[in-house]
Coordinates of C-alpha atoms and ligand atoms in Angstrom, one line a residue:
M1 CA 139.5 103.8 3.3
A2 CA 142.7 105.5 2.5
Y3 CA 145.2 103.1 1.3
K4 CA 148.7 103.5 -0.3
S5 CA 150.2 101.7 -3.6
I6 CA 153.2 99.1 -2.6
K7 CA 154.8 100.9 -5.3
S8 CA 154.8 104.4 -3.2
V9 CA 155.3 101.9 0.1
L10 CA 158.1 100.6 -1.1
S11 CA 159.9 103.3 -3.1
G12 CA 160.0 105.9 0.5
A13 CA 157.6 105.3 3.0
E14 CA 158.7 105.2 6.3
A15 CA 159.5 102.9 8.8
G16 CA 157.5 103.7 11.7
S17 CA 154.4 104.7 9.6
E18 CA 150.9 103.5 9.9
L19 CA 149.3 102.5 6.4
T20 CA 146.8 100.1 4.7
V21 CA 148.1 98.4 1.3
K22 CA 145.4 96.5 -1.2
G23 CA 146.1 93.4 -3.2
W24 CA 146.3 89.6 -3.9
V25 CA 148.5 87.0 -2.5
R26 CA 151.4 85.8 -4.3
T27 CA 152.4 83.2 -1.8
K28 CA 151.3 83.0 2.4
R29 CA 154.8 81.3 4.1
E30 CA 154.6 80.2 8.0
S31 CA 157.3 79.2 9.9
K32 CA 157.5 78.4 13.7
N33 CA 157.3 82.0 14.9
A34 CA 155.6 84.2 12.1
I35 CA 153.0 84.0 9.1
F36 CA 154.7 85.9 6.2
V37 CA 152.9 87.1 3.0
A38 CA 153.4 88.3 -0.4
L39 CA 151.2 91.0 -1.6
N40 CA 151.0 92.5 -4.8
D41 CA 148.3 95.2 -6.3
G42 CA 150.0 95.6 -10.0
S43 CA 151.6 99.1 -9.3
T44 CA 155.0 97.4 -9.0
I45 CA 156.6 94.0 -9.9
N46 CA 157.9 94.2 -6.3
N47 CA 156.0 92.5 -3.5
L48 CA 154.9 93.7 -0.5
Q49 CA 156.0 91.4 2.6
A50 CA 153.3 91.8 5.1
V51 CA 153.9 89.5 8.5
A52 CA 152.3 88.3 11.3
E53 CA 152.6 86.3 14.4
A54 CA 152.4 83.2 15.0
G55 CA 148.9 82.7 16.3
Q56 CA 148.2 86.6 15.9
L57 CA 145.0 85.9 13.1
P58 CA 142.0 84.2 13.7
D59 CA 142.2 80.4 11.9
D60 CA 139.3 81.5 9.5
T61 CA 141.0 84.4 8.3
L62 CA 144.2 82.7 7.8
R63 CA 142.8 79.7 6.1
L64 CA 141.6 82.2 3.2
I65 CA 144.8 83.7 2.7
T66 CA 145.7 82.0 -0.1
T67 CA 147.9 82.7 -3.0
G68 CA 145.1 84.8 -5.8
A69 CA 143.0 85.9 -2.2
C70 CA 142.2 89.7 -2.8
L71 CA 143.2 91.1 0.9
A72 CA 143.4 95.0 2.6
V73 CA 146.7 94.7 4.9
T74 CA 146.9 97.5 7.8
G75 CA 149.9 97.6 10.0
T76 CA 152.8 99.2 10.9
L77 CA 155.9 99.2 8.5
V78 CA 158.9 98.5 10.2
E79 CA 162.5 97.6 8.7
S80 CA 162.5 94.0 7.4
Q81 CA 164.3 91.6 9.5
G82 CA 164.8 89.4 7.0
S83 CA 166.5 89.6 3.5
G84 CA 165.0 90.3 0.3
Q85 CA 163.4 93.6 1.0
A86 CA 164.2 96.4 2.9
V87 CA 161.1 97.1 4.5
E88 CA 158.0 94.8 5.8
L89 CA 154.6 95.4 6.9
K90 CA 153.3 94.4 10.5
I91 CA 149.8 93.0 10.2
G92 CA 147.2 94.8 12.8
E93 CA 144.4 93.8 11.0
V94 CA 143.6 92.2 7.7
H95 CA 140.5 93.0 5.6
I96 CA 139.7 89.5 3.3
Y97 CA 137.7 91.0 0.0
G98 CA 138.1 88.0 -2.2
P99 CA 139.2 84.4 -1.4
A100 CA 140.3 82.0 -4.2
D101 CA 139.8 78.3 -3.6
P102 CA 143.6 77.3 -4.0
E103 CA 141.5 73.9 -5.4
K104 CA 140.1 75.7 -8.1
Y105 CA 142.6 79.1 -8.5
P106 CA 144.6 78.0 -11.7
L107 CA 147.6 80.4 -11.2
Q108 CA 149.9 78.6 -8.5
P109 CA 153.2 80.0 -7.0
K110 CA 154.8 78.3 -10.1
R111 CA 156.5 78.6 -13.4
H112 CA 153.7 78.0 -16.2
S113 CA 154.1 78.0 -19.1
L114 CA 153.3 80.6 -21.5
E115 CA 151.3 78.5 -23.5
F116 CA 149.1 77.6 -20.5
L117 CA 148.2 81.2 -19.4
R118 CA 147.4 81.8 -22.8
E119 CA 144.4 79.7 -22.3
I120 CA 143.8 82.0 -18.8
A121 CA 144.1 85.3 -20.6
H122 CA 141.8 86.2 -18.3
L123 CA 144.0 86.1 -15.4
R124 CA 147.6 86.0 -16.9
P125 CA 147.6 89.8 -15.9
R126 CA 148.2 88.7 -12.3
T127 CA 151.2 87.0 -13.2
N128 CA 154.8 88.9 -12.7
T129 CA 155.6 88.3 -16.4
F130 CA 152.4 89.7 -17.8
S131 CA 151.9 92.3 -15.1
A132 CA 155.6 93.4 -16.6
I133 CA 154.9 93.6 -19.7
L134 CA 151.5 95.5 -19.7
R135 CA 153.3 98.1 -17.5
V136 CA 156.2 98.0 -20.1
R137 CA 153.5 98.7 -22.6
H138 CA 152.1 101.0 -21.2
A139 CA 155.1 103.0 -21.0
L140 CA 155.9 103.0 -24.0
A141 CA 152.1 103.8 -25.5
F142 CA 152.5 107.1 -23.1
A143 CA 156.3 107.5 -25.1
V144 CA 154.6 107.4 -28.4
H145 CA 152.5 110.4 -27.7
K146 CA 154.6 112.0 -25.3
Y147 CA 157.0 111.9 -28.3
Y148 CA 155.4 113.6 -31.1
N149 CA 153.6 115.4 -28.7
D150 CA 157.4 117.4 -27.9
N151 CA 158.5 117.3 -31.7
G152 CA 154.8 119.4 -32.8
F153 CA 152.9 116.5 -34.2
F154 CA 149.4 116.6 -34.1
Y155 CA 147.5 113.0 -32.7
L156 CA 144.5 112.1 -35.6
N157 CA 142.2 110.0 -35.1
T158 CA 141.5 107.9 -38.4
P159 CA 138.6 105.5 -38.9
I160 CA 138.3 101.7 -37.9
I161 CA 135.5 101.6 -40.2
T162 CA 136.2 102.1 -43.8
A163 CA 135.0 102.0 -47.1
S164 CA 138.3 102.3 -49.0
D165 CA 139.1 99.0 -50.9
A166 CA 142.4 100.2 -52.5
E167 CA 144.3 98.0 -50.1
G168 CA 144.8 94.9 -48.9
A169 CA 141.3 93.7 -50.1
G170 CA 141.5 90.1 -49.5
E171 CA 142.8 90.6 -45.8
M172 CA 139.7 93.1 -44.8
F173 CA 137.5 91.9 -41.9
R174 CA 134.0 93.0 -43.2
V175 CA 131.4 95.3 -41.5
S176 CA 127.7 94.8 -42.1
T177 CA 124.0 94.7 -40.4
L178 CA 122.6 92.7 -43.0
D179 CA 121.1 89.5 -42.3
P180 CA 123.8 87.0 -43.2
L181 CA 121.0 83.7 -43.4
N182 CA 118.8 86.4 -46.3
P183 CA 121.3 88.5 -47.6
P184 CA 119.2 91.0 -49.9
K185 CA 120.2 90.7 -54.0
T186 CA 120.8 92.5 -57.0
E187 CA 119.9 91.3 -59.9
D188 CA 122.8 89.9 -61.2
G189 CA 122.4 87.5 -57.9
K190 CA 125.7 89.9 -55.5
I191 CA 124.9 90.7 -52.6
D192 CA 123.2 94.4 -51.8
Y193 CA 125.3 96.7 -50.2
S194 CA 123.5 99.5 -50.6
Q195 CA 121.2 98.3 -48.6
D196 CA 123.6 97.7 -46.2
F197 CA 124.4 100.1 -42.7
F198 CA 126.5 102.6 -44.3
G199 CA 125.0 102.3 -47.9
R200 CA 128.0 100.1 -48.8
E201 CA 130.2 98.3 -48.7
T202 CA 132.5 98.2 -45.2
N203 CA 135.4 96.6 -43.5
L204 CA 137.8 96.9 -40.6
T205 CA 140.5 99.3 -41.1
V206 CA 143.9 97.8 -42.4
S207 CA 145.9 101.0 -42.1
G208 CA 144.9 105.1 -41.5
Q209 CA 147.0 105.9 -43.8
L210 CA 145.0 107.2 -46.9
E211 CA 143.3 109.4 -44.1
G212 CA 146.3 110.5 -42.1
E213 CA 147.6 111.8 -45.5
L214 CA 145.1 114.0 -45.3
G215 CA 145.7 115.2 -41.9
A216 CA 149.5 115.5 -43.2
L217 CA 148.7 118.0 -46.0
A218 CA 146.7 120.2 -43.5
L219 CA 148.2 120.1 -40.6
G220 CA 151.8 119.5 -41.6
K221 CA 152.8 116.9 -39.3
I222 CA 150.1 114.2 -37.5
Y223 CA 150.1 110.8 -36.4
T224 CA 148.0 108.1 -35.7
F225 CA 147.8 105.4 -33.4
G226 CA 145.0 103.3 -33.1
P227 CA 143.7 99.8 -33.8
T228 CA 144.4 98.0 -36.8
F229 CA 143.1 94.9 -38.1
R230 CA 144.1 92.5 -41.0
A231 CA 142.5 88.7 -41.9
E232 CA 145.9 87.6 -43.1
N233 CA 145.5 83.6 -41.6
S234 CA 149.5 83.3 -41.1
N235 CA 149.8 81.9 -38.2
T236 CA 153.1 83.5 -36.9
T237 CA 154.4 84.6 -34.4
R238 CA 154.4 88.0 -35.6
H239 CA 150.9 88.7 -36.5
L240 CA 148.3 89.7 -35.1
A241 CA 144.6 90.0 -36.7
E242 CA 144.0 93.2 -34.0
F243 CA 147.1 95.5 -33.7
W244 CA 148.2 98.6 -32.8
M245 CA 149.4 100.6 -35.1
I246 CA 151.2 104.0 -35.0
E247 CA 151.5 106.3 -38.5
P248 CA 152.9 109.3 -38.5
E249 CA 152.3 111.3 -41.5
M250 CA 154.4 114.7 -42.9
A251 CA 154.0 116.9 -45.4
F252 CA 157.2 118.1 -46.8
Y253 CA 159.4 114.9 -45.4
E254 CA 161.5 113.4 -48.3
L255 CA 162.5 109.8 -47.5
E256 CA 165.4 110.6 -46.1
D257 CA 163.9 113.2 -43.6
N258 CA 161.3 109.7 -43.2
M259 CA 164.1 107.6 -42.0
A260 CA 165.3 110.2 -39.7
L261 CA 162.5 110.7 -37.9
A262 CA 161.5 106.9 -37.8
E263 CA 164.9 106.0 -36.0
D264 CA 165.0 108.3 -33.9
F265 CA 161.3 107.9 -32.6
V266 CA 162.7 104.2 -32.0
K267 CA 165.6 105.0 -30.0
S268 CA 163.4 107.8 -27.6
V269 CA 160.3 105.6 -27.2
I270 CA 163.2 102.4 -25.8
R271 CA 164.6 105.1 -24.1
Y272 CA 162.3 105.7 -22.1
A273 CA 161.6 102.7 -21.6
L274 CA 165.2 102.2 -19.7
D275 CA 164.7 105.0 -18.0
H276 CA 161.4 104.5 -17.0
C277 CA 160.6 100.5 -16.0
A278 CA 163.9 99.3 -14.8
D279 CA 161.9 97.3 -12.2
D280 CA 160.4 95.4 -15.1
L281 CA 163.0 95.2 -17.6
A282 CA 165.4 93.5 -15.0
F283 CA 162.5 90.5 -13.9
L284 CA 162.3 90.0 -17.8
E285 CA 165.7 89.7 -18.6
N286 CA 166.2 87.6 -15.9
R287 CA 163.2 85.7 -17.2
L288 CA 164.7 85.8 -21.4
I289 CA 168.3 84.8 -19.1
E290 CA 166.4 81.5 -17.8
E291 CA 164.7 80.5 -20.8
E292 CA 168.5 81.3 -23.0
K293 CA 169.6 78.3 -20.9
T294 CA 167.1 75.9 -22.5
K295 CA 168.5 76.5 -25.9
K296 CA 171.0 75.1 -27.7
K297 CA 174.0 77.3 -27.1
E298 CA 174.5 78.5 -30.8
E299 CA 171.0 79.8 -30.6
Q300 CA 171.7 81.4 -27.6
S301 CA 171.7 85.5 -27.5
E302 CA 175.2 87.2 -27.2
L303 CA 173.4 89.8 -25.5
T304 CA 170.7 90.4 -22.2
L305 CA 167.9 92.3 -22.7
L306 CA 168.6 95.7 -21.3
E307 CA 172.8 95.5 -23.2
K308 CA 169.9 94.7 -26.8
L309 CA 167.7 98.0 -26.0
R310 CA 171.0 100.1 -25.1
F311 CA 172.8 99.0 -28.1
V312 CA 169.9 100.0 -30.5
V313 CA 169.4 103.1 -28.6
D314 CA 173.7 103.9 -28.7
N315 CA 174.0 102.7 -32.0
D316 CA 173.3 104.3 -35.6
F317 CA 171.3 102.0 -37.9
E318 CA 172.6 100.8 -40.9
R319 CA 170.7 102.2 -44.3
L320 CA 171.0 100.0 -47.8
T321 CA 168.7 100.2 -50.6
Y322 CA 167.0 97.5 -51.6
T323 CA 169.1 96.2 -54.4
E324 CA 172.4 95.8 -52.0
A325 CA 170.8 93.7 -49.6
V326 CA 170.1 91.3 -52.7
E327 CA 173.7 91.5 -53.1
I328 CA 174.3 90.9 -49.9
L329 CA 172.0 88.0 -49.8
R330 CA 173.5 86.5 -52.6
N331 CA 176.9 86.3 -51.8
S332 CA 175.9 85.0 -48.3
K333 CA 177.1 81.5 -47.1
P334 CA 173.4 80.4 -46.4
A335 CA 172.3 81.3 -49.8
K336 CA 175.3 79.5 -50.9
K337 CA 175.3 76.8 -48.9
G338 CA 170.9 76.6 -50.3
Q339 CA 169.6 77.1 -46.7
F340 CA 167.3 80.0 -47.5
Q341 CA 163.3 78.6 -48.0
Y342 CA 163.1 80.7 -50.1
E343 CA 166.2 81.7 -53.2
V344 CA 167.3 85.5 -53.5
G345 CA 167.2 87.6 -56.5
W346 CA 166.2 91.5 -57.0
G347 CA 162.1 91.7 -57.6
I348 CA 161.4 88.9 -54.8
D349 CA 159.8 90.6 -51.7
L350 CA 162.5 89.6 -49.1
Q351 CA 161.1 86.6 -46.4
S352 CA 161.9 87.2 -42.3
E353 CA 164.6 84.9 -43.0
H354 CA 166.7 87.1 -45.0
E355 CA 165.9 90.2 -43.2
R356 CA 166.9 88.3 -40.1
Y357 CA 170.3 87.3 -42.0
L358 CA 171.1 91.1 -42.9
V359 CA 170.2 92.4 -39.2
E360 CA 171.3 89.4 -36.9
K361 CA 174.4 88.2 -38.6
H362 CA 175.2 90.4 -41.5
F363 CA 175.4 93.7 -40.3
K364 CA 174.2 93.0 -36.1
K365 CA 171.9 95.9 -36.2
P366 CA 168.7 97.3 -36.9
V367 CA 168.8 98.1 -41.1
I368 CA 167.0 100.6 -42.3
L369 CA 166.1 98.8 -46.2
T370 CA 165.0 102.0 -48.5
N371 CA 164.2 101.9 -52.7
Y372 CA 162.4 98.7 -53.0
P373 CA 161.3 97.4 -56.4
R374 CA 157.8 99.3 -57.0
A375 CA 155.9 95.9 -58.1
I376 CA 156.2 94.7 -54.7
K377 CA 155.0 97.9 -53.1
S378 CA 152.0 99.9 -52.9
F379 CA 151.0 102.2 -55.5
Y380 CA 150.9 105.4 -53.3
M381 CA 155.0 105.1 -53.2
K382 CA 157.3 108.2 -54.9
Q383 CA 158.3 106.2 -57.8
D384 CA 162.4 106.9 -58.3
N385 CA 163.3 108.5 -61.2
E386 CA 166.5 106.7 -61.9
P387 CA 167.0 102.7 -62.2
A388 CA 169.1 101.1 -59.4
T389 CA 172.5 99.7 -60.0
N390 CA 174.6 97.4 -57.9
S391 CA 178.2 97.9 -57.4
R392 CA 178.9 95.1 -60.6
G393 CA 176.8 97.6 -62.7
E394 CA 173.7 95.6 -63.3
V395 CA 170.2 98.1 -63.6
F396 CA 167.5 97.4 -61.9
G397 CA 163.8 99.1 -61.7
P398 CA 161.7 100.8 -61.3
T399 CA 162.1 101.0 -57.9
V400 CA 160.1 103.3 -55.5
R401 CA 160.9 105.5 -52.0
A402 CA 160.2 102.5 -49.7
M403 CA 161.7 101.9 -46.6
D404 CA 161.5 99.1 -43.8
V405 CA 163.0 99.3 -40.6
L406 CA 164.1 95.9 -39.4
F407 CA 164.8 95.2 -36.0
P408 CA 167.0 91.9 -34.4
G409 CA 164.3 88.9 -33.7
I410 CA 161.6 91.0 -35.0
G411 CA 162.3 91.1 -39.2
E412 CA 160.1 94.4 -40.1
I413 CA 159.1 96.5 -37.4
I414 CA 158.3 99.8 -39.5
G415 CA 157.4 100.1 -42.8
G416 CA 157.2 103.4 -44.8
S417 CA 157.3 105.5 -48.0
Q418 CA 157.8 109.0 -49.3
R419 CA 154.4 109.4 -51.0
E420 CA 154.2 109.7 -54.5
D421 CA 152.4 113.6 -54.9
D422 CA 152.2 113.9 -58.2
L423 CA 148.5 113.4 -59.7
D424 CA 149.6 111.8 -63.0
K425 CA 152.4 109.4 -61.9
L426 CA 149.7 107.9 -59.1
T427 CA 146.8 107.4 -61.5
T428 CA 148.1 106.2 -64.1
R429 CA 150.1 103.5 -61.5
M430 CA 147.0 102.8 -59.9
A431 CA 145.2 102.0 -63.4
E432 CA 148.3 99.3 -64.0
V433 CA 147.5 97.6 -60.7
G434 CA 143.6 98.4 -61.7
I435 CA 142.5 100.8 -58.6
D436 CA 139.8 102.5 -59.2
P437 CA 140.5 106.6 -59.2
E438 CA 136.6 107.1 -58.0
A439 CA 136.9 104.4 -55.2
I440 CA 139.5 107.3 -53.6
W441 CA 138.2 109.9 -55.2
W442 CA 139.2 112.6 -52.1
Y443 CA 142.7 110.8 -51.7
L444 CA 143.2 112.0 -54.9
D445 CA 141.6 115.3 -54.6
T446 CA 145.2 115.9 -52.5
R447 CA 147.4 115.7 -55.4
R448 CA 144.7 117.9 -57.2
F449 CA 144.7 120.8 -54.5
G450 CA 148.2 121.8 -53.0
T451 CA 150.0 118.7 -53.6
A452 CA 153.3 118.4 -51.8
P453 CA 155.8 116.1 -51.1
H454 CA 155.4 114.0 -48.2
A455 CA 155.9 111.0 -46.3
G456 CA 154.8 108.5 -43.2
F457 CA 155.2 104.9 -41.6
G458 CA 153.4 102.1 -39.8
L459 CA 155.0 100.7 -37.3
G460 CA 153.4 98.0 -35.1
F461 CA 152.9 98.7 -31.2
E462 CA 153.1 95.1 -30.6
R463 CA 156.9 94.6 -32.5
L464 CA 157.9 97.3 -30.5
V465 CA 156.6 95.9 -27.2
L466 CA 158.2 92.2 -28.3
F467 CA 161.6 93.8 -28.9
V468 CA 161.2 95.8 -25.8
T469 CA 160.6 93.2 -23.2
G470 CA 162.0 90.2 -24.9
M471 CA 159.4 88.2 -25.6
G472 CA 159.0 86.1 -28.4
N473 CA 155.2 85.4 -29.2
I474 CA 153.1 88.9 -30.4
R475 CA 150.3 86.9 -28.5
D476 CA 151.9 87.7 -25.3
V477 CA 152.3 91.3 -25.7
I478 CA 148.6 92.6 -26.0
P479 CA 146.7 91.7 -23.5
F480 CA 143.4 90.3 -25.0
P481 CA 145.1 88.7 -28.2
R482 CA 143.0 88.4 -31.5
A483 CA 144.5 85.7 -33.9
P484 CA 143.2 83.0 -35.8
K485 CA 140.1 80.6 -34.2
Q486 CA 141.4 83.0 -30.8
A487 CA 138.5 85.4 -29.5
E488 CA 137.4 84.3 -26.9
F489 CA 138.5 86.6 -24.6
Ligands
LIG501 P1 154.8 91.5 -42.7 O1 155.5 91.6 -44.2 O2 155.5 91.9 -41.6 O3 153.6 91.2 -42.7 P2 153.6 94.1 -43.7 O4 154.4 94.5 -45.1 O5 152.4 93.5 -44.3 O6 154.4 93.2 -42.5 P3 153.0 97.1 -43.4 O7 151.6 97.3 -44.1 O8 154.2 98.0 -44.2 O9 153.1 95.3 -42.6 O10 152.5 97.6 -42.1 C1 153.3 98.5 -41.0 C2 153.6 97.5 -39.7 O11 152.5 97.2 -39.1 C3 154.7 96.6 -39.8 O12 156.2 97.0 -40.0 C4 154.6 96.0 -38.8 O13 155.2 96.7 -37.5 C5 153.4 96.3 -38.2 N1 152.2 95.0 -38.5 C6 151.7 94.4 -40.4 N2 150.8 93.2 -40.0 C7 150.6 92.9 -38.6 C8 150.1 91.7 -37.7 N3 149.4 91.0 -38.5 N4 150.3 92.2 -36.9 C9 150.8 92.5 -35.7 N5 151.6 93.7 -36.6 C10 151.7 94.0 -37.9
LIG502 MN1 155.6 96.3 -45.2

């Protein structure tokens, strides 16, 4: 049977036309003369109101039309008598696909807490909030592919199962088919991974970057967009154990080009959401306004969601070095009053309290920090030749050509760098941090044969979705969150 999406009906079907829609009941309301059913099919945040006259529908049917039930409704589209909608569907015929026992259906037409909805993650896409988030998430994913396609990048699929233990060894999920109760052992009593499926120890990827570099040094400009796994036991509102990362990697790009790309890219995809998700963003904006009212005055945001998104799109990101940032932080009020939990000094890994101070209090806009201390960054980042100096002429170093993009409410949204393209410098650094060159001989081959300056970065997709939807917890912007002790659905 042909049917129309509610989105298409609301955005243009003519009054007087006969049509069928299919969807789930959000609410049913009965008055003396009529029954009103708000139907939603997920195509839009907006419901279609279907109306029957009192007594028109058999009691058996009427009883089954409750919140959550799935229906097909055929009828005539008419101009609405009531306020709140331009058109409504005058019910001719109702078919019930699946009733939803109101005694047992967990979603009721009232406001549920996000914590409760996380416990019923299998049903939460049927709520306004989560359907809006998922549609915005889709639009952003589409915008990512569109942006790179329009700009001459190739989508490269890097492996999900990797053997490279060069990065984040402690944070990796092992992939193995060995019997955990009785694994084969080597002579010295260790597990013998040579007998494992791949004949070596393998893990789920923490980043596609190393393979991405191989792609860039052949295709010029590539990007990855895939699942990424980190077994970090941090129960924060910004970390997932399984998340999606977008990693562009570009030959012949230096740090400045990398920054320009990151800024243009993020602005472009946010603009796409503003242009294509107006209804969902308006809904999420109102949700946030209600949520803000429950906060203390000084914690309330000065900007609404849409104002915040437009602000990011319309303003230049602030760019400064790590060394300059440390100076600002050391001279800041919270530092002087001892309000930071972690003390600031050159060489520390900035904590999110520091990043958020810079973005939310000091600059009040997105910030790109560059030229971090070499000791706190990865081995593959390009080494700076000159030491860093601050405004008082103090000298620090060594530094690398790293960049982090920091966003209000989020902290780090992007981490990237220019890559070390000099084989000697790279291998010397690897030796210093204890990485076996044999383990990534294939990576080093790019520096042996036709090396070139290149750069790239990683954007955590869920952190972007967090920002655009104005949600507060990263577990609410992915359909099925994976976090410590959380893998039910
Ligand atoms: P953080 O310091 O916030 O833990 P990171 O420096 O470990 O992040 P990178 O290795 O630079 O992260 O990864 C690139 C991007 O991936 C980050 O900027 C962030 O947007 C995202 N990201 C990193 N870890 C996670 C995670 N556990 N869950 C969701 N997104 C993440
Ligand atoms: Mn980072």
